[in-house]
């Protein structure tokens, strides 16, 4: 695939996303003309670009779509649920056609072509003049067919006929009578100010002028056209009614964001006629405005000539500034292939390792100048690392916005009323994480809509609003990104989950579980409480896959629920998968790295805690794990041990180590598949000395420690019950 086609596919998919988002918004707000213009521009861009790369099957399909959008933009057809649904399906077809182009196929395969043909037939209904499709805005059509419709405002027309009008065989009153055919003349005043003294009067010359108030729906160009035959021999000023000002301003705001000049914008919106613009430009070129004096702006001239209102000119100037600012922002952006960014990150990672090695050698040499130089180098490397990683950060909003379409389609399929609320869309995280989080999120969203949110009648019976709410929320917390999927549905059925787990043998009937433990059973493979299998969910293969996919990103997924009030799924992910700030610790001869974002403080371990796994940290119970025991590291404990206090998802815990070795820029190297079953280890890194250090998975360590504590407590409780029974 050549570079031009690659750019088209990338930009085309962005335009496709813009079209889809615009259509979903238009469905909610049918009167949003800005949205219609945005959708049209996106479709037009795709069509034009496909023509440039000679992809005719996309060009011809988008031409038909564009025709419908053009009629929609012109108010010839009305926005309806059926129409937006059809256009959304056209977006799907466009995506399929882009897949065909990306695969390098010369033409669309038969199934794709058949789908496209079916859509074109449906589109033809909206372009072929079918009565149902040309409903349009009834009010608008009626207004157009009756120019003299009721209007509170009126046009003000000031005309001064030239002296040669009568000699040319033209009767000024005939123009007035023709003007009356456009509407209703509410007032007409004859202005005789050009009348000379009787002695100087020429009976063949015309000295008449009129001030006219006309009520009409005709455009300014139509009114000006009345005086076409005497346009060169009369002074004509046409001022629109006040109610037209808002219309002109609105039309200017809806104009496409092209490089249009001020006069072109005013003519385009109808506030100015071409002849008025030409007169204004001619006046601007007058000798008195050239060289010696500063040339006045065309807007000022037009306002002075009273052919356009100042407010309309200001709106056009504002639009010009808006377009120029947007283009300036776009000019500052460049597109870079993701592969090149990945290569840059890899090189920066190697630079970090090499820098750490140089720093270590400098410290061993004992030369203060060399140590100082390498420390400066380390700071620069750290800045380069942060800048390089920032290049890969993208906002999660694009991923979230995809769910607008999903929620719309699924809610229609299920016959439910569901509103999607998105917050935190500006939250940034690593591009590779964004790419991989889409599928797990999709499953959670569909699951919440299918099993969580009730049908409208059921919700009403429970005293809830008929429309359910599904929230997607993202925010940063303790060096991680948290994504929440929240619904206000029925919540997870505790008893049903427990009975199903007993039925499947996952828990024993006599086993005592907390509510949270019961809810967590939904993560078990093949677990489902659905009464029937649908095409959305119910087979019990999704939640387990969701958890595994998130864990593969070094993340975690939790669920909390209140029966009757909804459920919240919380996904916690690392910000980046490449390079992190770490805290280096040592146990025996081994070195370990703890993500620095999770470290709260370091304290010395007192000797009186040798026989227990918790301590009193300023009035708070702090459980801790001993890495030496956990990883079965041989050797005696040192005389002084330290605890690194870490925090994850609001939980604090301690990690007992031998040495505290300080901060360390950590280039994460994934573990081989042989070690994928290891718990408590999230990866590895290379130290400046060339040795390998393991990166601790703090979340897994805390959970493992918590489960061990629970097992011990359960065992102790069982022994106690057994002793009491025997007695």
Short mmCIF file of C-alpha atoms in Angstrom, two decimals, residues 186-547:
data_model
loop_
_atom_site.label_atom_id
_atom_site.label_comp_id
_atom_site.label_asym_id
_atom_site.label_seq_id
_atom_site.Cartn_x
_atom_site.Cartn_y
_atom_site.Cartn_z
CA UNK A 186 -46.21 48.94 4.00
CA UNK A 187 -45.02 52.47 3.48
CA UNK A 188 -43.78 54.51 0.57
CA UNK A 189 -42.48 58.03 0.77
CA UNK A 190 -41.55 60.07 -2.25
CA UNK A 191 -38.33 61.99 -1.73
CA UNK A 192 -38.10 65.13 -3.86
CA UNK A 193 -34.77 66.31 -2.49
CA UNK A 194 -33.17 66.12 -5.97
CA UNK A 195 -35.79 68.45 -7.43
CA UNK A 196 -34.04 71.57 -8.79
CA UNK A 197 -35.46 75.06 -9.02
CA UNK A 198 -38.22 75.45 -11.56
CA UNK A 199 -36.01 77.43 -13.90
CA UNK A 200 -33.43 74.66 -13.96
CA UNK A 201 -35.86 71.78 -14.26
CA UNK A 202 -35.58 69.55 -17.31
CA UNK A 203 -38.93 67.85 -18.04
CA UNK A 204 -37.15 64.83 -19.53
CA UNK A 205 -35.03 64.24 -16.44
CA UNK A 206 -36.08 62.19 -13.45
CA UNK A 207 -35.66 63.69 -9.95
CA UNK A 208 -37.62 61.10 -7.99
CA UNK A 209 -36.52 59.07 -5.03
CA UNK A 210 -38.43 56.69 -2.77
CA UNK A 211 -38.10 55.37 0.76
CA UNK A 212 -39.97 52.08 0.88
CA UNK A 213 -40.83 49.65 3.66
CA UNK A 214 -41.48 46.22 2.15
CA UNK A 215 -42.66 43.11 3.95
CA UNK A 216 -41.55 40.00 2.11
CA UNK A 217 -39.78 36.68 2.48
CA UNK A 218 -37.83 37.32 -0.71
CA UNK A 219 -34.07 37.51 -0.49
CA UNK A 220 -31.98 40.61 -0.88
CA UNK A 221 -30.84 39.45 -4.29
CA UNK A 222 -34.47 39.04 -5.40
CA UNK A 223 -35.27 42.58 -4.32
CA UNK A 224 -32.23 43.96 -6.04
CA UNK A 225 -33.17 42.06 -9.20
CA UNK A 226 -36.32 44.24 -9.45
CA UNK A 227 -34.11 47.20 -10.31
CA UNK A 228 -31.83 45.34 -12.73
CA UNK A 229 -32.87 47.42 -15.76
CA UNK A 230 -32.01 50.72 -14.09
CA UNK A 231 -29.26 49.49 -11.77
CA UNK A 232 -26.62 51.59 -13.53
CA UNK A 233 -28.75 54.71 -13.33
CA UNK A 234 -30.02 54.68 -9.78
CA UNK A 235 -28.69 54.75 -6.25
CA UNK A 236 -30.08 51.73 -4.43
CA UNK A 237 -29.75 50.80 -0.75
CA UNK A 238 -31.45 47.71 0.63
CA UNK A 239 -31.39 47.12 4.37
CA UNK A 240 -32.77 43.83 5.67
CA UNK A 241 -35.27 43.67 8.55
CA UNK A 242 -33.91 43.26 12.04
CA UNK A 243 -35.13 39.68 12.23
CA UNK A 244 -32.85 38.89 9.29
CA UNK A 245 -29.75 39.85 11.23
CA UNK A 246 -29.86 36.77 13.46
CA UNK A 247 -30.47 34.63 10.40
CA UNK A 248 -27.46 36.08 8.59
CA UNK A 249 -25.26 35.66 11.64
CA UNK A 250 -26.39 32.07 11.99
CA UNK A 251 -25.74 31.36 8.31
CA UNK A 252 -22.26 32.85 8.61
CA UNK A 253 -21.49 30.60 11.56
CA UNK A 254 -22.67 27.59 9.58
CA UNK A 255 -20.49 28.35 6.59
CA UNK A 256 -17.79 25.75 5.83
CA UNK A 257 -14.41 26.49 7.32
CA UNK A 258 -12.80 27.54 4.05
CA UNK A 259 -10.50 30.42 3.21
CA UNK A 260 -13.28 32.79 2.18
CA UNK A 261 -12.88 36.54 2.04
CA UNK A 262 -15.18 38.78 4.00
CA UNK A 263 -17.22 39.87 0.99
CA UNK A 264 -17.62 36.29 -0.21
CA UNK A 265 -19.03 35.27 3.16
CA UNK A 266 -21.53 38.16 3.17
CA UNK A 267 -22.67 37.33 -0.37
CA UNK A 268 -22.86 33.62 0.49
CA UNK A 269 -25.14 34.21 3.45
CA UNK A 270 -27.35 36.61 1.45
CA UNK A 271 -26.64 39.73 3.50
CA UNK A 272 -24.93 41.34 0.53
CA UNK A 273 -25.47 41.13 -3.19
CA UNK A 274 -22.65 40.74 -5.66
CA UNK A 275 -23.27 44.17 -7.16
CA UNK A 276 -23.14 45.78 -3.72
CA UNK A 277 -19.85 44.01 -3.10
CA UNK A 278 -18.49 45.15 -6.45
CA UNK A 279 -19.49 48.73 -5.66
CA UNK A 280 -17.79 48.47 -2.28
CA UNK A 281 -14.60 47.06 -3.80
CA UNK A 282 -14.62 49.80 -6.42
CA UNK A 283 -14.96 52.39 -3.71
CA UNK A 284 -12.05 50.81 -1.85
CA UNK A 285 -9.88 51.27 -4.93
CA UNK A 286 -10.64 54.98 -5.21
CA UNK A 287 -7.50 57.16 -5.49
CA UNK A 288 -8.15 58.93 -2.21
CA UNK A 289 -7.73 55.58 -0.43
CA UNK A 290 -4.45 54.61 -2.04
CA UNK A 291 -0.79 55.12 -1.08
CA UNK A 292 -0.98 58.30 1.02
CA UNK A 293 -3.88 57.22 3.18
CA UNK A 294 -4.50 53.86 4.75
CA UNK A 295 -6.91 51.83 2.67
CA UNK A 296 -10.15 51.27 4.60
CA UNK A 297 -11.40 47.75 5.19
CA UNK A 298 -14.17 46.53 2.93
CA UNK A 299 -16.38 45.86 5.97
CA UNK A 300 -16.17 49.50 7.04
CA UNK A 301 -17.00 50.67 3.53
CA UNK A 302 -20.04 48.41 3.28
CA UNK A 303 -21.32 49.56 6.65
CA UNK A 304 -20.78 53.20 5.67
CA UNK A 305 -22.67 52.61 2.45
CA UNK A 306 -25.51 51.19 4.56
CA UNK A 307 -25.79 48.02 2.50
CA UNK A 308 -25.09 45.68 5.39
CA UNK A 309 -25.41 45.87 9.16
CA UNK A 310 -22.36 46.19 11.36
CA UNK A 311 -23.36 43.12 13.41
CA UNK A 312 -23.30 40.94 10.31
CA UNK A 313 -19.85 42.20 9.31
CA UNK A 314 -18.56 41.55 12.82
CA UNK A 315 -19.92 37.99 12.69
CA UNK A 316 -18.13 37.43 9.38
CA UNK A 317 -14.85 38.80 10.79
CA UNK A 318 -15.23 36.54 13.82
CA UNK A 319 -15.75 33.55 11.54
CA UNK A 320 -12.61 34.47 9.60
CA UNK A 321 -10.57 34.60 12.82
CA UNK A 322 -12.00 31.28 13.95
CA UNK A 323 -11.05 29.58 10.68
CA UNK A 324 -7.56 31.07 10.66
CA UNK A 325 -6.94 30.03 14.27
CA UNK A 326 -8.07 26.49 13.57
CA UNK A 327 -5.85 26.24 10.53
CA UNK A 328 -2.94 27.60 12.56
CA UNK A 329 -3.48 24.85 15.14
CA UNK A 330 -3.68 22.20 12.42
CA UNK A 331 -0.51 23.57 10.85
CA UNK A 332 1.34 22.88 14.10
CA UNK A 333 0.41 19.18 14.02
CA UNK A 334 2.30 16.52 12.12
CA UNK A 335 1.41 12.86 11.66
CA UNK A 336 3.96 10.27 12.69
CA UNK A 337 3.64 6.54 12.16
CA UNK A 338 3.26 4.56 15.38
CA UNK A 339 6.11 2.26 14.36
CA UNK A 340 8.51 5.18 14.40
CA UNK A 341 7.36 6.15 17.89
CA UNK A 342 7.82 2.58 19.10
CA UNK A 343 11.34 2.59 17.68
CA UNK A 344 12.06 5.88 19.43
CA UNK A 345 10.83 4.50 22.76
CA UNK A 346 13.02 1.41 22.33
CA UNK A 347 16.06 3.59 21.67
CA UNK A 348 15.27 5.81 24.64
CA UNK A 349 15.01 2.66 26.77
CA UNK A 350 18.47 1.57 25.67
CA UNK A 351 19.72 5.12 26.36
CA UNK A 352 18.34 4.93 29.90
CA UNK A 353 20.14 1.63 30.52
CA UNK A 354 23.38 2.93 29.02
CA UNK A 355 23.10 6.11 31.10
CA UNK A 356 22.64 4.08 34.28
CA UNK A 357 25.72 2.03 33.41
CA UNK A 358 27.81 5.15 32.81
CA UNK A 359 26.57 6.64 36.09
CA UNK A 360 27.55 3.51 37.99
CA UNK A 361 31.03 3.42 36.48
CA UNK A 362 31.50 7.10 37.30
CA UNK A 363 30.58 6.51 40.93
CA UNK A 364 32.98 3.57 41.16
CA UNK A 365 35.81 5.65 39.68
CA UNK A 366 35.51 8.19 42.47
CA UNK A 367 36.15 11.11 40.10
CA UNK A 368 33.83 13.92 41.21
CA UNK A 369 33.95 15.70 37.83
CA UNK A 370 32.94 12.54 36.04
CA UNK A 371 30.15 11.88 38.56
CA UNK A 372 28.84 15.41 38.09
CA UNK A 373 28.89 15.07 34.30
CA UNK A 374 27.04 11.77 34.37
CA UNK A 375 24.43 13.18 36.75
CA UNK A 376 23.74 16.01 34.29
CA UNK A 377 23.54 13.39 31.56
CA UNK A 378 21.07 11.39 33.66
CA UNK A 379 18.81 14.40 34.09
CA UNK A 380 18.81 15.03 30.36
CA UNK A 381 18.07 11.38 29.65
CA UNK A 382 15.20 11.55 32.10
CA UNK A 383 13.78 14.62 30.31
CA UNK A 384 14.13 12.90 26.94
CA UNK A 385 12.40 9.84 28.36
CA UNK A 386 9.44 11.87 29.64
CA UNK A 387 9.13 13.76 26.35
CA UNK A 388 9.29 10.56 24.31
CA UNK A 389 6.67 8.87 26.45
CA UNK A 390 4.43 11.92 26.20
CA UNK A 391 4.42 11.45 22.41
CA UNK A 392 2.65 8.13 22.89
CA UNK A 393 0.01 9.47 25.22
CA UNK A 394 -3.43 9.81 23.67
CA UNK A 395 -6.77 10.80 25.13
CA UNK A 396 -9.19 8.02 25.92
CA UNK A 397 -12.11 10.12 24.68
CA UNK A 398 -11.87 8.67 21.16
CA UNK A 399 -12.31 5.17 22.56
CA UNK A 400 -15.22 6.30 24.74
CA UNK A 401 -16.98 8.02 21.84
CA UNK A 402 -17.23 4.74 19.95
CA UNK A 403 -19.70 3.58 22.57
CA UNK A 404 -22.26 6.20 21.60
CA UNK A 405 -23.08 4.07 18.57
CA UNK A 406 -22.93 0.82 20.54
CA UNK A 407 -25.31 2.11 23.20
CA UNK A 408 -27.71 3.45 20.57
CA UNK A 409 -27.83 0.21 18.57
CA UNK A 410 -27.94 -2.19 21.51
CA UNK A 411 -30.59 -0.21 23.39
CA UNK A 412 -32.80 -0.26 20.27
CA UNK A 413 -32.18 -3.97 19.87
CA UNK A 414 -33.09 -4.66 23.50
CA UNK A 415 -36.02 -2.25 23.53
CA UNK A 416 -34.51 -0.29 26.40
CA UNK A 417 -33.98 3.40 26.92
CA UNK A 418 -30.36 4.01 27.88
CA UNK A 419 -28.42 7.26 28.13
CA UNK A 420 -24.64 7.20 27.91
CA UNK A 421 -22.76 9.71 30.05
CA UNK A 422 -19.05 10.17 29.33
CA UNK A 423 -16.69 11.98 31.68
CA UNK A 424 -12.91 12.24 31.86
CA UNK A 425 -12.56 11.81 28.09
CA UNK A 426 -9.50 14.07 28.16
CA UNK A 427 -7.61 11.59 30.38
CA UNK A 428 -4.43 10.44 28.66
CA UNK A 429 -2.74 7.06 28.66
CA UNK A 430 -0.33 5.09 26.54
CA UNK A 431 -1.44 4.47 22.95
CA UNK A 432 -0.82 0.74 23.19
CA UNK A 433 -3.03 0.55 26.29
CA UNK A 434 -5.81 2.49 24.55
CA UNK A 435 -5.70 0.06 21.62
CA UNK A 436 -6.06 -2.97 23.88
CA UNK A 437 -8.69 -1.67 26.29
CA UNK A 438 -11.41 -1.34 23.65
CA UNK A 439 -12.54 -4.99 23.64
CA UNK A 440 -12.77 -5.44 27.44
CA UNK A 441 -14.68 -2.19 27.69
CA UNK A 442 -17.01 -3.25 24.91
CA UNK A 443 -17.87 -6.44 26.77
CA UNK A 444 -18.51 -4.65 30.06
CA UNK A 445 -20.74 -2.05 28.38
CA UNK A 446 -22.80 -4.63 26.49
CA UNK A 447 -23.07 -6.77 29.61
CA UNK A 448 -24.32 -3.81 31.67
CA UNK A 449 -26.94 -2.97 29.07
CA UNK A 450 -28.12 -6.56 28.64
CA UNK A 451 -28.06 -7.80 32.25
CA UNK A 452 -27.78 -4.64 34.34
CA UNK A 453 -30.23 -2.01 33.14
CA UNK A 454 -33.85 -3.10 33.32
CA UNK A 455 -36.60 -2.66 30.72
CA UNK A 456 -38.42 0.72 30.90
CA UNK A 457 -41.63 -0.75 32.38
CA UNK A 458 -39.69 -2.65 35.02
CA UNK A 459 -37.75 0.46 35.97
CA UNK A 460 -40.94 2.47 36.23
CA UNK A 461 -42.48 -0.19 38.47
CA UNK A 462 -39.44 0.11 40.76
CA UNK A 463 -39.80 3.88 40.94
CA UNK A 464 -36.83 4.56 38.69
CA UNK A 465 -36.76 6.79 35.58
CA UNK A 466 -37.70 4.91 32.43
CA UNK A 467 -34.33 5.69 30.91
CA UNK A 468 -31.36 3.92 32.40
CA UNK A 469 -27.96 5.59 32.67
CA UNK A 470 -24.66 4.08 31.72
CA UNK A 471 -21.56 6.05 32.68
CA UNK A 472 -18.04 5.81 31.33
CA UNK A 473 -15.58 7.64 33.53
CA UNK A 474 -11.79 7.92 33.48
CA UNK A 475 -9.31 9.60 35.81
CA UNK A 476 -5.74 9.37 37.11
CA UNK A 477 -5.02 7.92 40.54
CA UNK A 478 -1.67 7.06 42.15
CA UNK A 479 0.19 6.70 38.87
CA UNK A 480 -2.54 4.58 37.34
CA UNK A 481 -5.51 5.34 35.16
CA UNK A 482 -8.89 4.26 36.46
CA UNK A 483 -11.77 3.53 34.09
CA UNK A 484 -15.23 2.99 35.52
CA UNK A 485 -18.30 1.47 33.86
CA UNK A 486 -21.27 2.41 36.02
CA UNK A 487 -24.91 1.52 35.50
CA UNK A 488 -28.00 2.30 37.55
CA UNK A 489 -29.65 -1.03 36.79
CA UNK A 490 -30.65 -3.96 38.96
CA UNK A 491 -27.16 -4.71 40.30
CA UNK A 492 -25.63 -8.16 40.67
CA UNK A 493 -28.01 -10.75 42.22
CA UNK A 494 -26.04 -12.07 45.20
CA UNK A 495 -28.20 -15.12 45.95
CA UNK A 496 -28.47 -16.09 42.30
CA UNK A 497 -24.70 -15.91 41.87
CA UNK A 498 -24.14 -18.02 45.02
CA UNK A 499 -26.67 -20.67 43.98
CA UNK A 500 -25.16 -20.85 40.51
CA UNK A 501 -21.66 -21.18 42.00
CA UNK A 502 -22.82 -24.02 44.26
CA UNK A 503 -24.53 -25.68 41.30
CA UNK A 504 -21.33 -25.49 39.24
CA UNK A 505 -19.23 -26.72 42.16
CA UNK A 506 -17.21 -23.53 42.48
CA UNK A 507 -18.03 -23.25 46.19
CA UNK A 508 -19.26 -25.69 48.77
CA UNK A 509 -22.80 -25.27 50.19
CA UNK A 510 -21.37 -24.97 53.70
CA UNK A 511 -18.71 -22.45 52.71
CA UNK A 512 -19.04 -18.99 54.22
CA UNK A 513 -18.34 -16.16 51.79
CA UNK A 514 -18.58 -12.41 52.11
CA UNK A 515 -20.80 -10.46 49.72
CA UNK A 516 -17.76 -9.23 47.82
CA UNK A 517 -16.39 -12.75 47.46
CA UNK A 518 -19.72 -13.91 46.06
CA UNK A 519 -19.82 -11.03 43.57
CA UNK A 520 -16.25 -11.80 42.49
CA UNK A 521 -17.39 -15.25 41.36
CA UNK A 522 -18.57 -13.64 38.11
CA UNK A 523 -14.91 -13.53 37.03
CA UNK A 524 -14.73 -17.34 37.04
CA UNK A 525 -14.42 -18.99 33.60
CA UNK A 526 -17.76 -20.06 32.16
CA UNK A 527 -19.78 -18.43 34.93
CA UNK A 528 -23.11 -16.88 33.95
CA UNK A 529 -26.41 -16.28 35.70
CA UNK A 530 -28.26 -15.41 32.49
CA UNK A 531 -31.52 -17.32 32.03
CA UNK A 532 -31.07 -17.36 28.29
CA UNK A 533 -28.24 -16.92 25.84
CA UNK A 534 -28.52 -13.91 23.53
CA UNK A 535 -26.25 -12.60 20.82
CA UNK A 536 -25.00 -10.07 23.35
CA UNK A 537 -24.11 -12.19 26.37
CA UNK A 538 -25.08 -15.12 28.48
CA UNK A 539 -22.52 -17.78 27.56
CA UNK A 540 -20.23 -16.96 30.44
CA UNK A 541 -17.09 -16.61 28.38
CA UNK A 542 -16.74 -12.83 28.58
CA UNK A 543 -15.91 -11.74 32.10
CA UNK A 544 -13.04 -14.18 32.47
CA UNK A 545 -11.59 -12.95 29.17
CA UNK A 546 -12.08 -9.35 30.28
CA UNK A 547 -10.08 -9.95 33.43
#
